[in-house]
Amino acid sequence: MAIQRHAPRHAFVIFGASGDLASRKIFPALRDLAASSELPDQFVVVGVARTELDDAGFRRLVLDATGDEEERWSEMVAKFRYVAGDYGDDSTFARLCEVLNDLDEAQATGGNRVYYLATVPALFGPIATALARHGAARPTAGAHTAASGGEPFIRIVVEKPYGRDLAGAQALDRVMHAAFDESQIYRIDHYMGKETVQNLIALRFANAVFEPIWNRRYVDQVQVTVAESLGVEHRGGFYETAGALRDIVQNHVMQVVSLTLMEPPAASDAQSIRDEKVKLLRAIEVLTPDAVAGNVIRAQYSQGAIGSEPVCGYRSEPGVAPDSETETYVALRLSADNWRWAGVPIYVRTGKRLPKRLTEVALQFRGVPHLPFQGRLSRDLGPNVLVIQIQPDEGIMLSFGAKVPGPEFRVRSVSMDFSYKAAFNERPPDAYERLLLDAMVGDATLFIRTDEVDQAWRIVDPVLATFSDGSTSLHHYAAGAWGPHEANLLLERQGHRWRTP
Ligand code: BG6
């Protein structure tokens, strides 16, 4: 998968180009791709947005977001174009098409296009439809000749959230598929661009030692934690319409769970890997409304402190209703009903304003059949746990029992640590950098296929329904705590405990 590749010539069109995502993620990722010589000379960005700007204003906006120290990048930015206009107005798209055709002549972009939808989700469908109406969605055979000699390509990258529920995602898909072929659609989940998420595949399938024990016979439970110490920042308005389940579980958590638990793929191409991921998601049991009560905890942070800094409660955040019922934390007990995982609880938790930023997957193994060191001798011995830390300190840890030096046969848990930073002395590409390049070269492996989106919503939908009809109560936790007390009870009832990272 991770082959060294260079983007072919093309025009990269960003819808929502004056927005926050473009400045924070997309422009810096493009700058880094330019700096590592991944972008060809015949590469031009076209920004589209409602904000009134001209080409010069857009170029300034880009350089403000990225800096202008890199000479190659500044030279590229000098060619960038901008189309200001309303997305509901056909003339916006007519002008965009004119600019793109000009660029095919003037900058030899060869009719190749990557569209990036960085707008609010409500505009994804209308933009795709308008592009199709203007003949700018599907490659037309023979209309242009790409440098490679092949047909020109047209791809569309779509940000999350992809729908608000299963019905919404399917409705969006119908609109997208009327304009673009599924093979042209690249649904982004930036977690898939993280090196350590991809390393789950390497760890599992490039090593002989883990696979034999990667199943219900040896694994007692799986815990996935996506913890953030940040609150909702300036995104209160958006977050009110999302909540933790939609914002993190439906997408990032489901991606991590599927890579961790899927069957070995036959190859590392887009179809093989995504086939296995979707099979795993299909095996995840859908919770009935009654089952939600015993398997899901939702909560919201109240006033508290992160480290020594006092922070306000969610309801006092800007853009948030003072009586908001939106959850900022959710914990779930899931299960995958298949041959490999039947009966193994998959505990998932995510929250904002938890004590620290941490994403990890932990596989806790069953105990030995008989422990010869009893009582005091094994008081400090815990189970074997394999932890894949996705961020911030990317690495893998295995805890195991070792003899404590001394005359007694005392054993306690110790940890064998692998650190990415120490092992590889190079900067891993940022998730967006990796994913943008993949979209440019046409590798869809790390993007979310239509059936994956559906399966993830299928799991989340019934839980969401109990949130909106008020049947799952909302608990509270002080900012800076590891979630509400009820989340501990969820595991304690099974004789389990959350890991304390
Ligand atoms: C985004 C969510 O998808 O992921 C945010 O919308 C969240 O609410 C972010 O903060 C977390 O991403 P990362 O890469 O910092 O773990």
Coordinates of C-alpha atoms and ligand atoms in Angstrom, one line a residue:
M1 CA 0.0 0.0 0.0
A2 CA 2.6 2.5 1.1
I3 CA 4.4 2.8 -2.2
Q4 CA 6.3 5.9 -3.1
R5 CA 4.0 7.6 -5.7
H6 CA 3.7 11.0 -7.4
A7 CA 0.5 12.7 -8.2
P8 CA -0.2 12.9 -11.9
R9 CA -1.0 16.3 -13.5
H10 CA -4.4 17.6 -12.6
A11 CA -6.6 20.5 -11.3
F12 CA -7.5 20.2 -7.6
V13 CA -10.8 21.9 -6.9
I14 CA -11.7 22.8 -3.3
F15 CA -15.3 23.6 -2.6
G16 CA -15.4 25.5 0.7
A17 CA -12.0 27.0 -0.1
S18 CA -12.3 30.0 2.2
G19 CA -13.3 27.8 5.2
D20 CA -11.7 26.5 8.3
L21 CA -10.9 22.9 7.1
A22 CA -9.2 24.2 3.9
S23 CA -6.9 26.5 5.9
R24 CA -6.2 24.1 8.8
K25 CA -5.8 20.8 6.9
I26 CA -5.9 20.9 3.1
F27 CA -3.6 23.8 2.3
P28 CA -0.9 22.6 4.7
A29 CA -1.2 19.1 3.4
L30 CA -0.7 20.3 -0.2
R31 CA 2.3 22.4 0.8
D32 CA 3.9 19.3 2.4
L33 CA 3.2 17.3 -0.7
A34 CA 4.8 20.0 -2.8
A35 CA 7.8 20.1 -0.4
S36 CA 8.4 16.4 -0.8
S37 CA 8.1 16.7 -4.6
E38 CA 4.9 14.6 -4.8
L39 CA 3.1 17.2 -6.9
P40 CA 3.9 17.7 -10.6
D41 CA 4.5 21.1 -12.2
Q42 CA 1.1 20.8 -14.0
F43 CA -0.8 21.0 -10.8
V44 CA -3.2 23.8 -10.0
V45 CA -5.6 24.4 -7.2
V46 CA -9.0 26.1 -7.9
G47 CA -10.7 27.4 -4.9
V48 CA -14.5 27.8 -4.9
A49 CA -16.5 29.5 -2.2
R50 CA -19.1 32.1 -1.5
T51 CA -16.6 34.6 0.0
E52 CA -15.8 37.4 -2.4
L53 CA -12.2 37.1 -3.3
D54 CA -10.1 37.3 -6.5
D55 CA -7.3 35.1 -7.5
A56 CA -4.7 37.3 -5.7
G57 CA -6.8 37.3 -2.5
F58 CA -7.2 33.5 -2.6
R59 CA -3.4 33.1 -3.0
R60 CA -2.8 35.3 0.0
L61 CA -5.3 33.3 2.0
V62 CA -3.4 30.1 1.1
L63 CA 0.0 31.6 2.0
D64 CA -1.4 32.9 5.2
A65 CA -2.4 29.4 6.2
T66 CA 0.8 27.7 5.0
G67 CA 3.6 30.3 5.1
D68 CA 5.6 31.2 2.0
E69 CA 9.1 29.9 3.0
E70 CA 9.0 27.0 0.5
E71 CA 10.0 28.4 -2.9
R72 CA 8.4 25.6 -4.9
W73 CA 5.1 26.0 -3.0
S74 CA 5.0 29.8 -3.5
E75 CA 5.6 29.3 -7.2
M76 CA 2.7 26.8 -7.3
V77 CA 0.4 29.1 -5.3
A78 CA 1.1 31.9 -7.8
K79 CA -0.9 29.8 -10.4
F80 CA -3.9 29.1 -8.1
R81 CA -7.3 30.3 -9.2
Y82 CA -10.5 31.3 -7.4
V83 CA -14.2 31.2 -8.3
A84 CA -16.5 33.1 -6.0
G85 CA -20.2 32.3 -6.1
D86 CA -23.2 30.7 -4.7
Y87 CA -23.5 26.9 -4.9
G88 CA -27.1 27.2 -5.9
D89 CA -26.3 29.4 -8.8
D90 CA -25.5 27.7 -12.2
S91 CA -23.2 30.5 -13.3
T92 CA -20.8 29.5 -10.5
F93 CA -20.3 26.1 -12.1
A94 CA -20.2 27.6 -15.6
R95 CA -17.4 29.9 -14.5
L96 CA -15.6 27.0 -12.8
C97 CA -15.8 24.9 -15.9
E98 CA -14.4 27.8 -18.0
V99 CA -11.5 28.1 -15.5
L100 CA -10.8 24.4 -15.6
N101 CA -10.8 24.3 -19.4
D102 CA -8.4 27.3 -19.5
L103 CA -6.1 25.5 -17.1
D104 CA -6.1 22.4 -19.3
E105 CA -4.7 24.7 -22.1
A106 CA -2.5 27.0 -20.0
Q107 CA -1.2 24.7 -17.4
A108 CA -1.6 21.3 -19.2
T109 CA -3.7 19.8 -16.5
G110 CA -4.9 17.3 -19.1
G111 CA -8.6 17.3 -18.2
N112 CA -7.8 15.5 -14.9
R113 CA -9.7 16.7 -11.8
V114 CA -9.9 16.0 -8.2
Y115 CA -12.9 17.8 -6.5
Y116 CA -12.7 18.1 -2.7
L117 CA -16.0 18.9 -0.9
A118 CA -14.9 20.8 2.2
T119 CA -18.3 22.5 2.6
V120 CA -21.1 21.9 5.1
P121 CA -22.6 18.5 4.4
A122 CA -25.9 19.9 3.2
L123 CA -24.0 21.0 0.0
F124 CA -22.4 17.7 -0.9
G125 CA -25.4 16.5 -2.9
P126 CA -26.2 19.8 -4.6
I127 CA -22.5 20.4 -5.7
A128 CA -22.2 16.8 -7.1
T129 CA -25.5 17.3 -9.0
A130 CA -24.4 20.7 -10.4
L131 CA -21.1 19.3 -11.6
A132 CA -22.9 16.5 -13.4
R133 CA -25.3 19.0 -15.0
H134 CA -22.3 20.9 -16.3
G135 CA -20.8 17.8 -17.8
A136 CA -18.0 18.0 -15.2
A137 CA -18.6 14.8 -13.3
R138 CA -17.8 11.8 -15.5
P139 CA -14.7 11.6 -17.7
T140 CA -15.8 11.8 -21.3
A141 CA -13.9 9.4 -23.5
G142 CA -11.7 11.2 -26.0
A143 CA -12.5 14.7 -24.7
H144 CA -8.9 15.3 -23.4
T145 CA -5.7 13.4 -23.4
A146 CA -4.0 12.9 -20.1
A147 CA -0.2 12.9 -20.0
S148 CA -0.1 9.3 -19.2
G149 CA -1.9 8.6 -22.5
G150 CA -4.9 7.2 -20.6
E151 CA -8.4 8.7 -20.2
P152 CA -8.5 11.7 -18.0
F153 CA -9.7 11.0 -14.5
I154 CA -12.3 12.8 -12.4
R155 CA -12.6 12.0 -8.7
I156 CA -14.5 13.5 -5.9
V157 CA -13.4 13.5 -2.2
V158 CA -16.2 13.9 0.3
E159 CA -15.7 14.9 3.9
K160 CA -17.5 13.5 6.9
P161 CA -20.2 13.4 8.1
Y162 CA -21.6 11.3 5.3
G163 CA -25.3 11.5 6.2
R164 CA -26.8 11.9 9.6
D165 CA -28.2 8.4 9.8
L166 CA -28.6 5.4 7.6
A167 CA -31.5 6.8 5.6
G168 CA -29.6 10.1 5.1
A169 CA -26.4 8.4 4.0
Q170 CA -28.4 6.3 1.5
A171 CA -30.2 9.3 0.2
L172 CA -26.9 11.1 -0.3
D173 CA -25.5 8.1 -2.0
R174 CA -28.4 8.1 -4.5
V175 CA -27.6 11.7 -5.4
M176 CA -23.8 11.1 -5.6
H177 CA -24.3 7.9 -7.7
A178 CA -26.5 9.8 -10.1
A179 CA -23.6 12.1 -10.8
F180 CA -20.5 10.0 -10.2
D181 CA -19.6 6.3 -10.4
E182 CA -18.8 4.7 -7.0
S183 CA -15.2 4.2 -8.2
Q184 CA -14.9 8.0 -8.5
I185 CA -16.1 8.7 -4.9
Y186 CA -13.5 9.0 -2.2
R187 CA -15.2 9.3 1.2
I188 CA -12.6 10.5 3.7
D189 CA -12.1 9.4 7.3
H190 CA -8.9 11.0 8.4
Y191 CA -8.3 8.2 10.9
M192 CA -7.5 6.0 8.0
G193 CA -4.7 8.3 7.1
K194 CA -2.9 7.9 10.4
E195 CA 0.2 5.8 10.2
T196 CA -0.6 3.8 13.3
V197 CA -4.1 2.9 12.1
Q198 CA -2.5 1.5 8.9
N199 CA 0.0 -0.3 11.1
L200 CA -2.8 -2.4 12.5
I201 CA -2.8 -4.1 9.2
A202 CA 1.0 -4.6 9.3
L203 CA 1.1 -5.8 12.9
R204 CA -1.6 -8.4 12.2
F205 CA -0.7 -9.7 8.8
A206 CA 3.1 -9.2 8.6
N207 CA 3.8 -11.2 11.8
A208 CA 3.3 -14.8 12.5
V209 CA 3.2 -14.5 16.3
F210 CA 0.0 -12.5 16.7
E211 CA -2.5 -14.1 14.3
P212 CA -2.8 -17.5 16.1
I213 CA -3.9 -15.8 19.3
W214 CA -6.1 -13.1 17.7
N215 CA -9.4 -14.7 18.4
R216 CA -11.9 -15.6 21.1
R217 CA -9.8 -18.5 22.5
Y218 CA -7.1 -16.1 23.7
V219 CA -8.6 -12.7 23.7
D220 CA -10.8 -11.9 26.7
Q221 CA -11.9 -8.4 25.7
V222 CA -11.1 -5.6 23.3
Q223 CA -11.1 -1.9 24.4
V224 CA -11.0 1.0 22.0
T225 CA -10.5 4.5 23.5
V226 CA -10.6 7.8 21.6
A227 CA -10.1 10.4 24.3
E228 CA -9.7 14.1 23.8
S229 CA -8.8 16.7 26.4
L230 CA -10.2 19.5 24.2
G231 CA -13.8 20.6 24.5
V232 CA -15.9 21.5 21.5
E233 CA -13.8 24.7 20.9
H234 CA -15.5 27.0 18.4
R235 CA -17.6 24.2 16.9
G236 CA -20.4 24.2 19.5
G237 CA -23.0 24.9 16.9
F238 CA -21.9 22.0 14.7
Y239 CA -21.4 19.7 17.7
E240 CA -24.9 20.3 18.9
T241 CA -26.2 18.6 15.8
A242 CA -23.7 15.7 16.0
G243 CA -22.8 14.4 19.5
A244 CA -20.0 11.9 20.2
L245 CA -21.8 8.9 18.6
R246 CA -22.1 10.6 15.2
D247 CA -18.9 12.6 15.5
I248 CA -16.5 9.8 16.4
V249 CA -18.1 6.4 16.8
Q250 CA -19.9 6.0 13.5
N251 CA -16.7 6.8 11.6
H252 CA -13.3 6.8 13.3
V253 CA -14.1 4.1 15.9
M254 CA -15.8 1.8 13.4
Q255 CA -12.8 2.1 11.1
V256 CA -10.4 1.2 13.9
V257 CA -12.6 -1.7 15.1
S258 CA -13.0 -3.2 11.6
L259 CA -9.2 -3.1 11.0
T260 CA -8.5 -4.6 14.4
L261 CA -11.0 -7.5 14.1
M262 CA -11.4 -8.2 10.3
E263 CA -10.2 -11.4 8.7
P264 CA -6.9 -11.5 6.8
P265 CA -7.3 -9.9 3.4
A266 CA -6.0 -11.8 0.4
A267 CA -4.1 -8.7 -0.9
S268 CA -3.6 -5.1 0.2
D269 CA -5.6 -3.6 -2.6
A270 CA -8.7 -1.4 -2.1
Q271 CA -11.2 -4.2 -2.8
S272 CA -9.7 -6.9 -0.7
I273 CA -9.2 -4.8 2.4
R274 CA -12.6 -3.1 2.2
D275 CA -14.3 -6.4 1.6
E276 CA -12.9 -7.7 4.9
K277 CA -13.7 -4.5 6.8
V278 CA -17.3 -4.5 5.6
K279 CA -17.7 -8.2 6.5
L280 CA -16.6 -7.5 10.0
L281 CA -19.0 -4.5 10.4
R282 CA -21.8 -6.7 9.2
A283 CA -21.1 -9.2 12.0
I284 CA -21.4 -6.5 14.7
E285 CA -24.7 -7.1 16.5
V286 CA -27.2 -4.4 16.2
L287 CA -28.5 -3.4 19.6
T288 CA -32.3 -3.5 20.0
P289 CA -33.8 -0.6 21.9
D290 CA -33.9 -2.8 25.0
A291 CA -30.3 -3.9 24.7
V292 CA -29.2 -0.2 24.4
A293 CA -30.1 0.3 28.0
G294 CA -27.6 -2.3 29.2
N295 CA -24.9 -1.7 26.7
V296 CA -24.6 2.1 26.1
I297 CA -23.8 5.0 28.4
R298 CA -24.0 8.5 27.2
A299 CA -22.8 11.6 29.1
Q300 CA -22.0 15.2 28.9
Y301 CA -19.1 17.1 30.6
S302 CA -19.8 19.7 33.2
Q303 CA -17.5 22.2 34.6
G304 CA -14.1 20.8 35.8
A305 CA -10.4 21.1 35.1
I306 CA -7.9 19.8 32.6
G307 CA -4.7 19.5 34.5
S308 CA -4.7 22.6 36.6
E309 CA -6.7 24.7 34.2
P310 CA -10.4 25.2 35.1
V311 CA -12.7 24.8 32.2
C312 CA -16.4 25.4 31.7
G313 CA -19.1 22.8 31.2
Y314 CA -20.5 21.9 27.8
R315 CA -23.7 23.8 28.3
S316 CA -21.7 27.0 28.8
E317 CA -19.6 26.6 25.6
P318 CA -20.3 29.1 22.8
G319 CA -23.0 27.9 20.4
V320 CA -24.4 25.4 22.8
A321 CA -27.9 25.5 24.2
P322 CA -27.9 26.0 28.0
D323 CA -30.2 23.0 28.4
S324 CA -28.4 20.9 25.7
E325 CA -28.9 17.1 25.8
T326 CA -26.1 16.4 23.4
E327 CA -23.6 13.8 24.5
T328 CA -19.9 14.6 24.6
Y329 CA -19.1 11.1 25.8
V330 CA -20.3 7.7 24.9
A331 CA -19.3 4.2 25.9
L332 CA -20.6 1.0 24.3
R333 CA -20.3 -2.7 24.7
L334 CA -20.5 -4.3 21.2
S335 CA -20.0 -7.8 20.0
A336 CA -19.0 -9.3 16.7
D337 CA -21.1 -12.4 16.0
N338 CA -18.7 -14.5 14.0
W339 CA -16.5 -17.5 14.3
R340 CA -13.5 -15.6 15.5
W341 CA -15.0 -13.2 18.0
A342 CA -18.3 -14.7 19.3
G343 CA -18.6 -13.9 23.0
V344 CA -15.7 -11.4 23.2
P345 CA -16.9 -8.0 24.4
I346 CA -15.7 -5.0 22.4
Y347 CA -15.8 -2.0 24.7
V348 CA -15.6 1.4 23.0
R349 CA -15.4 4.8 24.6
T350 CA -14.9 8.3 23.4
G351 CA -15.2 11.7 24.9
K352 CA -14.3 15.3 25.0
R353 CA -12.7 16.9 28.0
L354 CA -11.2 13.6 29.3
P355 CA -7.9 13.9 31.1
K356 CA -5.7 13.6 28.0
R357 CA -5.6 13.1 24.3
L358 CA -5.2 9.4 23.6
T359 CA -6.4 6.9 21.0
E360 CA -5.6 3.3 21.6
V361 CA -6.8 -0.2 20.9
A362 CA -6.1 -2.8 23.7
L363 CA -6.5 -6.5 23.4
Q364 CA -6.6 -8.1 26.9
F365 CA -5.8 -11.8 26.9
R366 CA -7.3 -14.5 29.0
G367 CA -5.3 -15.6 32.1
V368 CA -3.2 -18.8 32.3
P369 CA -5.1 -22.0 33.1
H370 CA -3.3 -22.3 36.4
L371 CA -1.1 -19.8 38.2
P372 CA 1.5 -21.4 40.4
F373 CA 2.4 -18.1 42.2
Q374 CA -0.5 -17.5 44.6
G375 CA -1.5 -14.7 46.9
R376 CA 1.1 -12.1 47.7
L377 CA 3.5 -13.6 45.0
S378 CA 1.2 -12.5 42.2
R379 CA -0.5 -9.5 43.7
D380 CA 1.0 -7.2 41.1
L381 CA 0.4 -9.4 38.1
G382 CA -2.2 -8.2 35.6
P383 CA -3.4 -9.9 32.4
N384 CA -1.4 -9.8 29.2
V385 CA -2.4 -6.8 27.3
L386 CA -1.4 -5.7 23.8
V387 CA -1.9 -2.0 23.3
I388 CA -1.7 -0.3 19.9
Q389 CA -1.4 3.4 20.7
I390 CA -2.6 5.3 17.7
Q391 CA -1.8 8.8 19.2
P392 CA -0.2 10.8 20.5
D393 CA 2.9 8.6 21.3
E394 CA 2.5 6.1 18.4
G395 CA 3.6 2.7 19.5
I396 CA 2.8 -0.8 20.6
M397 CA 3.1 -2.2 24.1
L398 CA 2.8 -5.7 25.4
S399 CA 2.5 -6.2 29.1
F400 CA 3.5 -9.5 30.6
G401 CA 4.5 -11.0 33.9
A402 CA 8.2 -11.1 35.0
K403 CA 9.9 -12.3 38.1
V404 CA 10.8 -9.6 40.5
P405 CA 14.5 -9.8 41.4
G406 CA 15.1 -11.4 44.8
P407 CA 14.9 -14.6 46.7
E408 CA 11.1 -15.0 46.5
F409 CA 9.2 -16.1 43.4
R410 CA 7.3 -12.9 43.1
V411 CA 5.9 -11.9 39.7
R412 CA 4.6 -8.6 38.4
S413 CA 3.5 -7.0 35.2
V414 CA 6.1 -5.2 33.1
S415 CA 5.8 -3.7 29.7
M416 CA 7.7 -4.2 26.4
D417 CA 7.4 -0.9 24.5
F418 CA 7.9 -0.2 20.8
S419 CA 8.0 3.5 19.9
Y420 CA 7.5 4.6 16.3
K421 CA 9.6 7.7 16.9
A422 CA 12.5 5.8 18.2
A423 CA 12.4 3.1 15.5
F424 CA 11.8 5.3 12.4
N425 CA 13.8 8.4 12.3
E426 CA 11.5 10.2 9.8
R427 CA 8.5 12.4 9.9
P428 CA 5.3 10.3 9.2
P429 CA 3.1 12.1 6.7
D430 CA 0.1 13.9 8.2
A431 CA -3.2 12.0 7.7
Y432 CA -4.5 14.5 5.2
E433 CA -1.2 14.6 3.3
R434 CA -1.4 10.8 2.9
L435 CA -5.1 10.7 1.9
L436 CA -4.9 13.6 -0.6
L437 CA -2.0 11.9 -2.4
D438 CA -4.0 8.6 -2.4
A439 CA -7.0 10.4 -4.0
M440 CA -4.7 12.0 -6.6
V441 CA -3.1 8.7 -7.6
G442 CA -6.4 6.9 -7.5
D443 CA -5.8 4.5 -4.6
A444 CA -9.1 4.1 -2.7
T445 CA -7.9 1.6 -0.1
L446 CA -8.0 4.0 2.8
F447 CA -11.3 5.6 1.8
I448 CA -14.7 4.4 2.9
R449 CA -16.8 2.5 0.5
T450 CA -20.6 2.9 0.2
D451 CA -21.3 -0.4 1.9
E452 CA -19.0 0.4 4.8
V453 CA -20.8 3.7 5.5
D454 CA -24.1 1.8 5.5
Q455 CA -22.9 -0.8 7.8
A456 CA -21.5 1.7 10.3
W457 CA -24.8 3.6 10.3
R458 CA -26.7 0.3 10.7
I459 CA -24.9 -0.2 14.0
V460 CA -25.2 3.3 15.2
D461 CA -28.8 4.2 14.0
P462 CA -30.8 2.2 16.7
V463 CA -28.6 3.7 19.4
L464 CA -29.2 7.2 18.0
A465 CA -32.9 6.6 18.0
T466 CA -32.9 6.0 21.8
F467 CA -30.9 9.2 22.2
S468 CA -33.4 11.3 20.4
D469 CA -36.5 9.8 22.0
G470 CA -34.9 10.3 25.4
S471 CA -34.9 6.7 26.4
T472 CA -31.2 6.6 27.1
S473 CA -30.5 8.9 30.0
L474 CA -27.8 11.5 29.8
H475 CA -25.2 11.3 32.6
H476 CA -22.7 13.9 33.5
Y477 CA -19.0 13.9 34.3
A478 CA -16.7 16.6 35.4
A479 CA -14.4 17.9 32.7
G480 CA -11.0 16.2 33.3
A481 CA -12.5 12.9 34.6
W482 CA -12.5 9.6 32.6
G483 CA -16.2 9.8 31.9
P484 CA -19.2 9.1 34.2
H485 CA -19.3 6.5 37.0
E486 CA -22.0 4.6 35.0
A487 CA -19.4 3.8 32.3
N488 CA -17.4 2.0 34.9
L489 CA -20.4 0.0 36.0
L490 CA -21.0 -1.0 32.4
L491 CA -17.8 -3.0 32.6
E492 CA -17.9 -3.9 36.3
R493 CA -21.1 -5.8 35.7
Q494 CA -19.1 -8.1 33.4
G495 CA -16.2 -8.4 35.9
H496 CA -14.1 -6.0 33.7
R497 CA -12.5 -2.6 34.1
W498 CA -11.5 0.2 31.8
R499 CA -7.8 0.4 31.3
T500 CA -6.3 3.4 33.0
P501 CA -4.0 4.8 30.4
Ligands
BG6_1 C1 -13.0 14.9 13.9 C2 -14.1 15.3 14.9 O1 -13.5 14.0 13.0 O2 -12.0 14.2 14.7 C3 -13.6 16.2 16.0 O3 -15.1 16.0 14.2 C4 -12.4 15.5 16.7 O4 -14.6 16.5 16.9 C5 -11.4 15.1 15.6 O5 -11.8 16.5 17.5 C6 -10.3 14.2 16.3 O6 -9.3 14.0 15.4 P1 -7.8 13.7 15.9 O7 -7.1 13.4 14.6 O8 -7.3 14.9 16.6 O9 -7.9 12.5 16.8

